[in-house]
């Protein structure tokens, strides 16, 4: 390949063709900072003076005041063109080198390590010209490794050689300055981005991931090079791209917008370095959702938690749930689901990020990740958040002590997210023209074009107590392939005038003259405004839209205004003339309008007094009052929002002068007074709407329950089979046919789609309606067909079919319920069955005739279907309609859908929670009253039966002991161990094994003689109802008879059930005995001894001692009396072992439980005789048989 030559002549031509020479460039560099810091009106003078300096330097003898005739005409044309070219070049130089405004502070001098030469300066100044020359000569472009750099250096050297001596010295002088402290800003930015930008990105990524901090790095003094489009648009929106920081610049808004930008573009840090973003450390936790989050639970930075939605068994693997709770709450304040929680910051000091109420305290701590957080600590956090606090909240701080505010949605009237004009202007960094706007900006037309009503607008949810809610049916596919537009929802032709510096809120004049459009506009404005007054006013407007026709429904508002020459009775002097639904603005423009609105609202003009009765002022007056209330509420909330930081986004619409004017307004009605007036208005509308009977969902509210008019008509037509078949034929009618049709006489001159009642209009009954005329109108053959016999349009067919369905509904209502009808219906002649039934038959026969006529005219029989075969037969028409439907669906506002979903859940979270709390409190009060009534009834029964409210509990039935006198002598025993009865010395002993597997020792011989008190003890055993329990030996070192060490009682606790284990107690705690004497009973001492013992000892357990492990508590010990001389009181009691043997066993305690809980220690005691077990209970009707002891039979 031959070498490319760059001639000197071409280089000189390039230099001569440059409008901004090297000297001019150096001069303009010195005035750049002056231009940036200047005000808008000063900039043209700087440009003009710079141009004059450049031109005068190139033309030293030029006279700006000389006349044209002094020079030749050709010379003047040349100079005039050259002057204009250099002026434009100077203007574009300032525009291209000073796009972003701000203070000029030099970057660090060490960012550039290059030694600048004069040739480098020449290349930097003529860079664009050199690039064009190289591309024209060689075809090489920058950024490709095909020799471009070598060719660029050759062309730069050729340009440098063509400079004169003065220019070379200027380049060298500039190079010396650049090597010092005055390097141009764009050169500094280039070197700074090449060497330090990656460090900034890494530092930013570390702060976001580890500490949850969003840093803002400002390139101070950068004139707009290499700035992302998003950041530039944010700065242009806040005024930074058009002006420097002024007194009215709100830095809070700048930081908030930049924070949102960083959240939405967090992965740009990795993409800019051509790296793949690493996976989130805890991303595996997102695979198994453990808790159901809802949008209504999020209020600002707080996420309310419901324990009912918590799954069972979450304690076993709580790391998933723990991660999701922290991640969801953290994303609610960062507005980015991609931002991971700052686990490192949480592990170091969680109080800096989470509110103190949500921290359970020591020793629970966060780990560096969910897995590194201990399981007990995770469970403690989750229990604290769900059970004790009920929410999880991160800190949400604002500058200057701002209060907590709920997140604001994007204004419903704002631009779409993917608007073409807005996106194109954003990506091209194009600025709006400066100066006074004579016409609306290019994007302002899109503001009004995006306002949609009717079926395309947002869904309005009716009140919970509305009678129309029972007519809501599930949505289903209609017979037609594409729904028709509502003709009443088309926007008016005349758009409102754009006022610069004023709020761009949608004006009422944009609304169609329909009730539902007004309700949609009011709901959107009031939901965006917020506050209790706005919520109550929205409920009032909903009740107003549901109001069926009443006596004064169509009352004209002109009767409440003064008119010259006419005497009005109910004139309202405070009624403002400017408050109409044709108003071209949605804001209050002056203090006088504020005063007029407050005076009008105080009148409460929705009703008036006539002949001693309160009458409704008409629906037109009610809608005017609603509009006035919306304007006043909006203005009051606007002034409040501008006084807090940060304000809502909708309140920032308008310039700073307008906001200053709004803050200066004085409101006669404060929030409390306004809320009282609106509450009265709402209650009056609600009472009026609920006092009237409704027959069904009217056409004016069809979009509250249906998605299209076709679905509404299809639902009404399902009442009768002929009407359903006619509905199928109507859906098959062509969409582009004639829209005119002969209306029924009852709907002539009325808009059928805006009727507030499903049925015949009320005013028709005053016109002496005749059944013959209505019957003839049904059979008119030209309702669905033209006079030529062709089919009308689908719009005409839908309207005509709706009229027939409304008449059918009215006739069905008249024939079914004649008692609850209003007075105007009972007085009409249609209520008799002789008239109603023939009309219904005539309507059905006419519907069948119309169906047959349409079937003969429409192609393929007119059967509309959504089946695949019918779609194949329809061909290209249906494909085109599907494409149009797809485009329509794509054109739907995304934010509008989100707002509709949020309204479906619940628009007002606080009100729903208050209602739920009120319902819970009412249920609790109801349960308390029910329990109180039951207690009263029980007390009355007790008084009648026992003469006391709380009768004494009757004692339990006595326990009957078996007769043991003829079997054995009275032996001592202990049920806590296998009883072993040791015989006296030198006598053998035999062991008898029980069925439980334990052995007992029985004496080999019994004593022949008996003690004097044996008879008395036998009578006590036979007659007493006390169950005896032996006393346990406290010595822990006793051994058994076989020499083996006995197992302590604590070892037996592991074999007990949970019910019996709590009854066991250690045996090494003694009891204190408290004895008292009984009064002598009349009679002989022998009688006394044979009936009662002399002393009853009650065990007294100290409260300071721990509970025992046996069942000795609350038992009574009966002492054994001894024989004493007459007259002497017997005070001796049994030994401890005998005394404990007669203690009472609590009711419900089993003997088997006692045997399991006792040990074998007492069997080795040598201080007392060996005890024996207590005989089991026996039926007194079945006496014991002689022989071996029946106390230990085979049935134990």
mmCIF file of C-alpha atoms in Angstrom, residues 263-596:
data_model
loop_
_atom_site.group_PDB
_atom_site.id
_atom_site.type_symbol
_atom_site.label_atom_id
_atom_site.label_comp_id
_atom_site.label_asym_id
_atom_site.label_seq_id
_atom_site.Cartn_x
_atom_site.Cartn_y
_atom_site.Cartn_z
ATOM 1 C CA UNK A 263 -30.713 2.903 42.243
ATOM 2 C CA UNK A 264 -32.071 2.259 38.785
ATOM 3 C CA UNK A 265 -28.599 2.009 37.201
ATOM 4 C CA UNK A 266 -26.652 0.201 39.897
ATOM 5 C CA UNK A 267 -25.332 -2.421 37.485
ATOM 6 C CA UNK A 268 -23.838 0.251 35.219
ATOM 7 C CA UNK A 269 -20.740 0.175 37.404
ATOM 8 C CA UNK A 270 -20.029 -3.324 36.154
ATOM 9 C CA UNK A 271 -21.135 -2.878 32.576
ATOM 10 C CA UNK A 272 -18.949 0.208 32.127
ATOM 11 C CA UNK A 273 -15.895 -1.898 32.950
ATOM 12 C CA UNK A 274 -16.986 -4.758 30.681
ATOM 13 C CA UNK A 275 -17.367 -7.060 33.664
ATOM 14 C CA UNK A 276 -20.163 -9.461 34.518
ATOM 15 C CA UNK A 277 -21.921 -8.403 37.733
ATOM 16 C CA UNK A 278 -21.246 -10.993 40.415
ATOM 17 C CA UNK A 279 -24.239 -12.811 41.895
ATOM 18 C CA UNK A 280 -25.658 -11.513 45.121
ATOM 19 C CA UNK A 281 -24.192 -13.287 48.111
ATOM 20 C CA UNK A 282 -27.577 -14.425 49.383
ATOM 21 C CA UNK A 283 -29.366 -14.808 46.066
ATOM 22 C CA UNK A 284 -30.295 -18.415 46.800
ATOM 23 C CA UNK A 285 -32.695 -17.173 49.455
ATOM 24 C CA UNK A 286 -34.887 -15.646 46.769
ATOM 25 C CA UNK A 287 -35.748 -19.068 45.365
ATOM 26 C CA UNK A 288 -37.968 -20.156 48.247
ATOM 27 C CA UNK A 289 -40.283 -17.363 49.398
ATOM 28 C CA UNK A 290 -41.205 -17.944 53.005
ATOM 29 C CA UNK A 291 -43.551 -15.007 53.504
ATOM 30 C CA UNK A 292 -46.229 -13.322 51.384
ATOM 31 C CA UNK A 293 -45.494 -9.633 51.006
ATOM 32 C CA UNK A 294 -48.192 -7.204 49.899
ATOM 33 C CA UNK A 295 -47.994 -3.678 48.588
ATOM 34 C CA UNK A 296 -50.420 -2.388 51.165
ATOM 35 C CA UNK A 297 -47.996 -3.413 53.933
ATOM 36 C CA UNK A 298 -45.369 -0.890 52.812
ATOM 37 C CA UNK A 299 -45.747 2.642 54.179
ATOM 38 C CA UNK A 300 -42.636 4.666 53.543
ATOM 39 C CA UNK A 301 -39.668 2.815 55.022
ATOM 40 C CA UNK A 302 -41.849 0.656 57.288
ATOM 41 C CA UNK A 303 -43.098 -2.817 56.324
ATOM 42 C CA UNK A 304 -45.954 -4.140 58.444
ATOM 43 C CA UNK A 305 -45.803 -7.864 59.161
ATOM 44 C CA UNK A 306 -48.694 -10.241 59.749
ATOM 45 C CA UNK A 307 -48.118 -13.305 61.885
ATOM 46 C CA UNK A 308 -51.059 -15.053 60.207
ATOM 47 C CA UNK A 309 -49.157 -15.258 56.904
ATOM 48 C CA UNK A 310 -46.101 -16.767 58.581
ATOM 49 C CA UNK A 311 -45.688 -20.405 57.600
ATOM 50 C CA UNK A 312 -45.440 -23.157 60.182
ATOM 51 C CA UNK A 313 -42.039 -24.617 60.902
ATOM 52 C CA UNK A 314 -40.061 -21.537 59.903
ATOM 53 C CA UNK A 315 -37.765 -21.946 62.916
ATOM 54 C CA UNK A 316 -36.028 -24.965 61.342
ATOM 55 C CA UNK A 317 -34.644 -22.991 58.388
ATOM 56 C CA UNK A 318 -35.122 -19.306 59.059
ATOM 57 C CA UNK A 319 -32.272 -17.993 56.912
ATOM 58 C CA UNK A 320 -34.555 -17.655 53.866
ATOM 59 C CA UNK A 321 -37.202 -15.747 55.807
ATOM 60 C CA UNK A 322 -34.599 -13.615 57.570
ATOM 61 C CA UNK A 323 -32.988 -12.571 54.294
ATOM 62 C CA UNK A 324 -36.312 -11.802 52.601
ATOM 63 C CA UNK A 325 -37.556 -9.629 55.454
ATOM 64 C CA UNK A 326 -34.402 -7.504 55.513
ATOM 65 C CA UNK A 327 -34.173 -7.371 51.711
ATOM 66 C CA UNK A 328 -37.813 -6.355 51.196
ATOM 67 C CA UNK A 329 -37.733 -3.630 53.848
ATOM 68 C CA UNK A 330 -34.393 -2.305 52.600
ATOM 69 C CA UNK A 331 -35.643 -2.158 49.014
ATOM 70 C CA UNK A 332 -38.666 -0.124 50.152
ATOM 71 C CA UNK A 333 -36.378 2.803 51.028
ATOM 72 C CA UNK A 334 -33.915 2.348 48.167
ATOM 73 C CA UNK A 335 -36.550 1.912 45.418
ATOM 74 C CA UNK A 336 -34.369 -0.810 43.909
ATOM 75 C CA UNK A 337 -34.870 -4.553 44.287
ATOM 76 C CA UNK A 338 -31.368 -5.175 42.903
ATOM 77 C CA UNK A 339 -29.639 -3.457 45.802
ATOM 78 C CA UNK A 340 -28.598 -6.076 48.399
ATOM 79 C CA UNK A 341 -28.956 -5.287 52.104
ATOM 80 C CA UNK A 342 -25.812 -3.862 53.759
ATOM 81 C CA UNK A 343 -24.977 -6.906 55.879
ATOM 82 C CA UNK A 344 -21.566 -5.602 56.881
ATOM 83 C CA UNK A 345 -23.011 -2.388 58.253
ATOM 84 C CA UNK A 346 -25.756 -4.343 60.034
ATOM 85 C CA UNK A 347 -23.182 -6.610 61.659
ATOM 86 C CA UNK A 348 -21.184 -3.625 62.921
ATOM 87 C CA UNK A 349 -23.910 -1.297 64.189
ATOM 88 C CA UNK A 350 -27.524 -2.124 63.229
ATOM 89 C CA UNK A 351 -28.899 0.909 65.107
ATOM 90 C CA UNK A 352 -27.541 3.166 62.363
ATOM 91 C CA UNK A 353 -29.849 1.512 59.820
ATOM 92 C CA UNK A 354 -32.784 0.018 61.739
ATOM 93 C CA UNK A 355 -35.015 1.881 64.181
ATOM 94 C CA UNK A 356 -34.448 1.016 67.873
ATOM 95 C CA UNK A 357 -37.932 -0.488 68.286
ATOM 96 C CA UNK A 358 -37.054 -3.284 65.839
ATOM 97 C CA UNK A 359 -33.873 -4.340 67.650
ATOM 98 C CA UNK A 360 -34.480 -6.874 70.440
ATOM 99 C CA UNK A 361 -31.160 -6.009 72.101
ATOM 100 C CA UNK A 362 -28.290 -7.984 73.583
ATOM 101 C CA UNK A 363 -27.148 -10.662 72.813
ATOM 102 C CA UNK A 364 -28.875 -10.858 69.400
ATOM 103 C CA UNK A 365 -26.576 -9.627 66.645
ATOM 104 C CA UNK A 366 -26.507 -9.570 62.867
ATOM 105 C CA UNK A 367 -23.895 -11.563 61.052
ATOM 106 C CA UNK A 368 -22.018 -10.702 57.896
ATOM 107 C CA UNK A 369 -24.697 -12.655 55.979
ATOM 108 C CA UNK A 370 -27.880 -14.596 56.773
ATOM 109 C CA UNK A 371 -25.893 -17.827 57.019
ATOM 110 C CA UNK A 372 -23.355 -16.280 59.406
ATOM 111 C CA UNK A 373 -26.107 -15.015 61.707
ATOM 112 C CA UNK A 374 -26.689 -17.542 64.447
ATOM 113 C CA UNK A 375 -29.921 -19.490 64.236
ATOM 114 C CA UNK A 376 -31.138 -18.437 67.680
ATOM 115 C CA UNK A 377 -30.401 -14.816 66.879
ATOM 116 C CA UNK A 378 -32.286 -15.031 63.571
ATOM 117 C CA UNK A 379 -35.304 -16.569 65.266
ATOM 118 C CA UNK A 380 -35.177 -13.950 68.021
ATOM 119 C CA UNK A 381 -35.204 -11.153 65.438
ATOM 120 C CA UNK A 382 -38.116 -12.700 63.526
ATOM 121 C CA UNK A 383 -40.170 -13.301 66.679
ATOM 122 C CA UNK A 384 -39.526 -9.747 67.821
ATOM 123 C CA UNK A 385 -40.602 -8.283 64.488
ATOM 124 C CA UNK A 386 -43.759 -10.379 64.150
ATOM 125 C CA UNK A 387 -44.984 -10.803 67.722
ATOM 126 C CA UNK A 388 -43.847 -7.773 69.703
ATOM 127 C CA UNK A 389 -43.390 -4.924 67.208
ATOM 128 C CA UNK A 390 -45.446 -5.950 64.183
ATOM 129 C CA UNK A 391 -43.234 -4.228 61.601
ATOM 130 C CA UNK A 392 -39.672 -3.750 60.372
ATOM 131 C CA UNK A 393 -38.432 -0.265 59.581
ATOM 132 C CA UNK A 394 -35.186 1.191 58.285
ATOM 133 C CA UNK A 395 -34.166 4.769 59.016
ATOM 134 C CA UNK A 396 -35.492 7.210 56.435
ATOM 135 C CA UNK A 397 -33.834 10.531 57.176
ATOM 136 C CA UNK A 398 -34.152 13.788 55.297
ATOM 137 C CA UNK A 399 -32.148 16.964 55.288
ATOM 138 C CA UNK A 400 -32.967 19.826 57.683
ATOM 139 C CA UNK A 401 -35.056 17.731 60.031
ATOM 140 C CA UNK A 402 -37.670 16.787 57.473
ATOM 141 C CA UNK A 403 -40.586 14.676 58.608
ATOM 142 C CA UNK A 404 -41.325 11.175 57.425
ATOM 143 C CA UNK A 405 -43.354 11.108 54.221
ATOM 144 C CA UNK A 406 -44.970 8.326 52.246
ATOM 145 C CA UNK A 407 -43.520 7.578 48.831
ATOM 146 C CA UNK A 408 -45.207 9.569 46.105
ATOM 147 C CA UNK A 409 -46.238 7.967 42.865
ATOM 148 C CA UNK A 410 -45.524 9.464 39.497
ATOM 149 C CA UNK A 411 -48.218 12.027 38.628
ATOM 150 C CA UNK A 412 -50.944 10.360 36.661
ATOM 151 C CA UNK A 413 -50.956 13.198 34.133
ATOM 152 C CA UNK A 414 -47.194 13.169 33.560
ATOM 153 C CA UNK A 415 -45.416 11.873 30.506
ATOM 154 C CA UNK A 416 -45.298 8.193 29.808
ATOM 155 C CA UNK A 417 -42.159 6.343 30.719
ATOM 156 C CA UNK A 418 -41.392 5.547 27.096
ATOM 157 C CA UNK A 419 -42.607 8.730 25.430
ATOM 158 C CA UNK A 420 -40.877 9.118 22.074
ATOM 159 C CA UNK A 421 -40.351 12.876 22.202
ATOM 160 C CA UNK A 422 -39.128 12.812 25.771
ATOM 161 C CA UNK A 423 -36.782 9.850 25.208
ATOM 162 C CA UNK A 424 -35.360 11.297 22.027
ATOM 163 C CA UNK A 425 -34.698 14.649 23.631
ATOM 164 C CA UNK A 426 -33.172 12.901 26.649
ATOM 165 C CA UNK A 427 -30.771 10.743 24.646
ATOM 166 C CA UNK A 428 -29.674 13.599 22.405
ATOM 167 C CA UNK A 429 -28.966 15.916 25.369
ATOM 168 C CA UNK A 430 -31.093 18.485 23.643
ATOM 169 C CA UNK A 431 -32.064 21.567 25.605
ATOM 170 C CA UNK A 432 -35.281 23.492 25.491
ATOM 171 C CA UNK A 433 -34.908 26.848 23.836
ATOM 172 C CA UNK A 434 -34.234 29.653 26.256
ATOM 173 C CA UNK A 435 -36.261 32.801 26.629
ATOM 174 C CA UNK A 436 -39.968 33.402 26.861
ATOM 175 C CA UNK A 437 -42.135 30.562 25.549
ATOM 176 C CA UNK A 438 -44.583 31.987 23.056
ATOM 177 C CA UNK A 439 -46.142 28.596 22.435
ATOM 178 C CA UNK A 440 -46.460 25.414 24.398
ATOM 179 C CA UNK A 441 -43.315 23.263 24.507
ATOM 180 C CA UNK A 442 -43.078 20.251 22.325
ATOM 181 C CA UNK A 443 -43.848 17.827 25.188
ATOM 182 C CA UNK A 444 -46.665 19.870 26.709
ATOM 183 C CA UNK A 445 -49.110 18.605 24.114
ATOM 184 C CA UNK A 446 -48.377 15.105 25.321
ATOM 185 C CA UNK A 447 -49.497 16.068 28.815
ATOM 186 C CA UNK A 448 -53.073 16.590 27.729
ATOM 187 C CA UNK A 449 -53.018 13.806 25.149
ATOM 188 C CA UNK A 450 -52.251 11.263 27.869
ATOM 189 C CA UNK A 451 -55.363 12.101 29.880
ATOM 190 C CA UNK A 452 -57.797 9.228 29.412
ATOM 191 C CA UNK A 453 -61.293 8.617 30.697
ATOM 192 C CA UNK A 454 -64.018 6.038 30.398
ATOM 193 C CA UNK A 455 -62.846 2.530 29.551
ATOM 194 C CA UNK A 456 -59.271 3.722 28.876
ATOM 195 C CA UNK A 457 -59.036 5.606 32.171
ATOM 196 C CA UNK A 458 -58.387 4.208 35.633
ATOM 197 C CA UNK A 459 -60.950 2.022 37.354
ATOM 198 C CA UNK A 460 -62.988 3.685 40.106
ATOM 199 C CA UNK A 461 -63.818 1.447 43.047
ATOM 200 C CA UNK A 462 -67.239 2.132 44.555
ATOM 201 C CA UNK A 463 -67.924 2.450 48.269
ATOM 202 C CA UNK A 464 -68.164 -0.706 50.328
ATOM 203 C CA UNK A 465 -71.804 -0.008 51.260
ATOM 204 C CA UNK A 466 -72.903 0.736 47.726
ATOM 205 C CA UNK A 467 -76.045 -1.102 46.551
ATOM 206 C CA UNK A 468 -74.426 -1.575 43.132
ATOM 207 C CA UNK A 469 -71.706 -3.882 44.433
ATOM 208 C CA UNK A 470 -74.024 -6.897 44.223
ATOM 209 C CA UNK A 471 -74.267 -6.415 40.451
ATOM 210 C CA UNK A 472 -70.536 -6.863 39.996
ATOM 211 C CA UNK A 473 -69.946 -9.950 37.858
ATOM 212 C CA UNK A 474 -66.636 -11.651 37.022
ATOM 213 C CA UNK A 475 -64.988 -10.435 33.882
ATOM 214 C CA UNK A 476 -65.177 -12.669 30.835
ATOM 215 C CA UNK A 477 -64.434 -12.507 27.142
ATOM 216 C CA UNK A 478 -67.043 -10.808 24.977
ATOM 217 C CA UNK A 479 -68.335 -12.011 21.656
ATOM 218 C CA UNK A 480 -66.560 -9.347 19.641
ATOM 219 C CA UNK A 481 -62.883 -9.386 18.804
ATOM 220 C CA UNK A 482 -62.148 -5.732 19.583
ATOM 221 C CA UNK A 483 -64.129 -3.428 21.807
ATOM 222 C CA UNK A 484 -65.499 -0.176 20.504
ATOM 223 C CA UNK A 485 -64.408 3.188 21.799
ATOM 224 C CA UNK A 486 -66.839 5.062 23.950
ATOM 225 C CA UNK A 487 -68.044 8.068 21.934
ATOM 226 C CA UNK A 488 -68.679 10.042 25.105
ATOM 227 C CA UNK A 489 -65.044 9.626 26.221
ATOM 228 C CA UNK A 490 -63.451 11.424 23.292
ATOM 229 C CA UNK A 491 -61.497 14.511 24.214
ATOM 230 C CA UNK A 492 -62.818 17.936 23.217
ATOM 231 C CA UNK A 493 -61.273 19.614 20.240
ATOM 232 C CA UNK A 494 -60.133 22.781 22.020
ATOM 233 C CA UNK A 495 -57.151 22.212 24.283
ATOM 234 C CA UNK A 496 -56.590 24.525 27.270
ATOM 235 C CA UNK A 497 -54.026 27.262 26.909
ATOM 236 C CA UNK A 498 -50.589 26.578 28.349
ATOM 237 C CA UNK A 499 -49.516 29.027 31.067
ATOM 238 C CA UNK A 500 -45.724 29.080 31.650
ATOM 239 C CA UNK A 501 -44.762 29.015 35.304
ATOM 240 C CA UNK A 502 -48.126 27.634 36.398
ATOM 241 C CA UNK A 503 -49.016 24.071 37.451
ATOM 242 C CA UNK A 504 -49.649 21.651 34.598
ATOM 243 C CA UNK A 505 -52.432 19.761 36.388
ATOM 244 C CA UNK A 506 -55.266 18.580 34.082
ATOM 245 C CA UNK A 507 -58.042 21.099 33.758
ATOM 246 C CA UNK A 508 -61.756 20.247 34.105
ATOM 247 C CA UNK A 509 -62.386 21.438 30.550
ATOM 248 C CA UNK A 510 -60.582 18.333 29.296
ATOM 249 C CA UNK A 511 -63.324 16.103 30.679
ATOM 250 C CA UNK A 512 -66.140 14.755 28.542
ATOM 251 C CA UNK A 513 -69.607 15.717 29.704
ATOM 252 C CA UNK A 514 -70.144 12.412 31.496
ATOM 253 C CA UNK A 515 -70.601 11.514 35.120
ATOM 254 C CA UNK A 516 -68.007 8.759 35.146
ATOM 255 C CA UNK A 517 -65.338 10.996 33.590
ATOM 256 C CA UNK A 518 -65.861 13.548 36.360
ATOM 257 C CA UNK A 519 -65.584 10.795 38.936
ATOM 258 C CA UNK A 520 -62.352 9.543 37.346
ATOM 259 C CA UNK A 521 -60.869 13.028 37.298
ATOM 260 C CA UNK A 522 -61.858 13.684 40.910
ATOM 261 C CA UNK A 523 -60.490 10.342 42.106
ATOM 262 C CA UNK A 524 -57.148 10.882 40.374
ATOM 263 C CA UNK A 525 -56.744 14.431 41.657
ATOM 264 C CA UNK A 526 -57.818 13.627 45.235
ATOM 265 C CA UNK A 527 -55.803 10.417 45.545
ATOM 266 C CA UNK A 528 -52.755 12.350 44.423
ATOM 267 C CA UNK A 529 -53.532 15.182 46.849
ATOM 268 C CA UNK A 530 -53.944 12.968 49.928
ATOM 269 C CA UNK A 531 -55.292 13.838 53.350
ATOM 270 C CA UNK A 532 -58.458 13.118 55.312
ATOM 271 C CA UNK A 533 -60.432 15.884 53.628
ATOM 272 C CA UNK A 534 -59.548 14.555 50.158
ATOM 273 C CA UNK A 535 -60.536 11.008 51.135
ATOM 274 C CA UNK A 536 -63.910 12.133 52.491
ATOM 275 C CA UNK A 537 -64.542 14.286 49.441
ATOM 276 C CA UNK A 538 -63.815 11.353 47.136
ATOM 277 C CA UNK A 539 -66.398 9.251 48.993
ATOM 278 C CA UNK A 540 -68.916 12.084 48.591
ATOM 279 C CA UNK A 541 -68.308 12.233 44.821
ATOM 280 C CA UNK A 542 -68.759 8.472 44.560
ATOM 281 C CA UNK A 543 -72.121 8.660 46.315
ATOM 282 C CA UNK A 544 -73.088 11.561 44.051
ATOM 283 C CA UNK A 545 -72.288 9.486 40.964
ATOM 284 C CA UNK A 546 -74.458 6.625 42.295
ATOM 285 C CA UNK A 547 -77.459 8.867 42.952
ATOM 286 C CA UNK A 548 -80.548 7.598 41.056
ATOM 287 C CA UNK A 549 -82.989 10.155 39.620
ATOM 288 C CA UNK A 550 -84.990 11.951 42.305
ATOM 289 C CA UNK A 551 -87.620 14.661 42.123
ATOM 290 C CA UNK A 552 -85.048 17.476 41.789
ATOM 291 C CA UNK A 553 -82.389 15.471 39.952
ATOM 292 C CA UNK A 554 -82.423 17.647 36.809
ATOM 293 C CA UNK A 555 -82.776 20.950 38.656
ATOM 294 C CA UNK A 556 -80.896 23.661 36.753
ATOM 295 C CA UNK A 557 -78.230 25.627 38.567
ATOM 296 C CA UNK A 558 -79.322 28.860 36.916
ATOM 297 C CA UNK A 559 -82.221 29.110 39.374
ATOM 298 C CA UNK A 560 -79.634 29.728 42.124
ATOM 299 C CA UNK A 561 -77.977 32.659 40.315
ATOM 300 C CA UNK A 562 -79.220 36.186 40.041
ATOM 301 C CA UNK A 563 -80.595 37.198 36.679
ATOM 302 C CA UNK A 564 -81.695 40.707 35.671
ATOM 303 C CA UNK A 565 -85.422 41.040 35.396
ATOM 304 C CA UNK A 566 -86.227 37.815 37.230
ATOM 305 C CA UNK A 567 -86.995 37.305 40.887
ATOM 306 C CA UNK A 568 -85.204 34.205 42.153
ATOM 307 C CA UNK A 569 -86.299 32.645 45.436
ATOM 308 C CA UNK A 570 -83.261 30.516 46.240
ATOM 309 C CA UNK A 571 -80.417 32.756 45.134
ATOM 310 C CA UNK A 572 -76.925 31.952 46.459
ATOM 311 C CA UNK A 573 -74.919 35.159 46.369
ATOM 312 C CA UNK A 574 -71.642 33.410 47.159
ATOM 313 C CA UNK A 575 -71.876 31.066 44.154
ATOM 314 C CA UNK A 576 -68.738 31.873 42.078
ATOM 315 C CA UNK A 577 -69.331 32.391 38.399
ATOM 316 C CA UNK A 578 -65.899 31.053 37.435
ATOM 317 C CA UNK A 579 -66.420 27.632 39.077
ATOM 318 C CA UNK A 580 -67.672 25.572 36.146
ATOM 319 C CA UNK A 581 -66.665 22.286 34.564
ATOM 320 C CA UNK A 582 -65.396 24.269 31.580
ATOM 321 C CA UNK A 583 -62.597 25.791 33.695
ATOM 322 C CA UNK A 584 -59.269 25.745 31.853
ATOM 323 C CA UNK A 585 -57.113 25.303 34.984
ATOM 324 C CA UNK A 586 -57.026 23.155 38.095
ATOM 325 C CA UNK A 587 -55.560 25.669 40.523
ATOM 326 C CA UNK A 588 -56.659 28.788 42.343
ATOM 327 C CA UNK A 589 -55.069 31.873 40.842
ATOM 328 C CA UNK A 590 -55.551 34.525 43.555
ATOM 329 C CA UNK A 591 -56.469 35.192 47.167
ATOM 330 C CA UNK A 592 -59.879 36.505 46.058
ATOM 331 C CA UNK A 593 -60.735 33.110 44.570
ATOM 332 C CA UNK A 594 -59.723 31.430 47.823
ATOM 333 C CA UNK A 595 -62.111 33.666 49.747
ATOM 334 C CA UNK A 596 -64.964 33.097 47.281
#
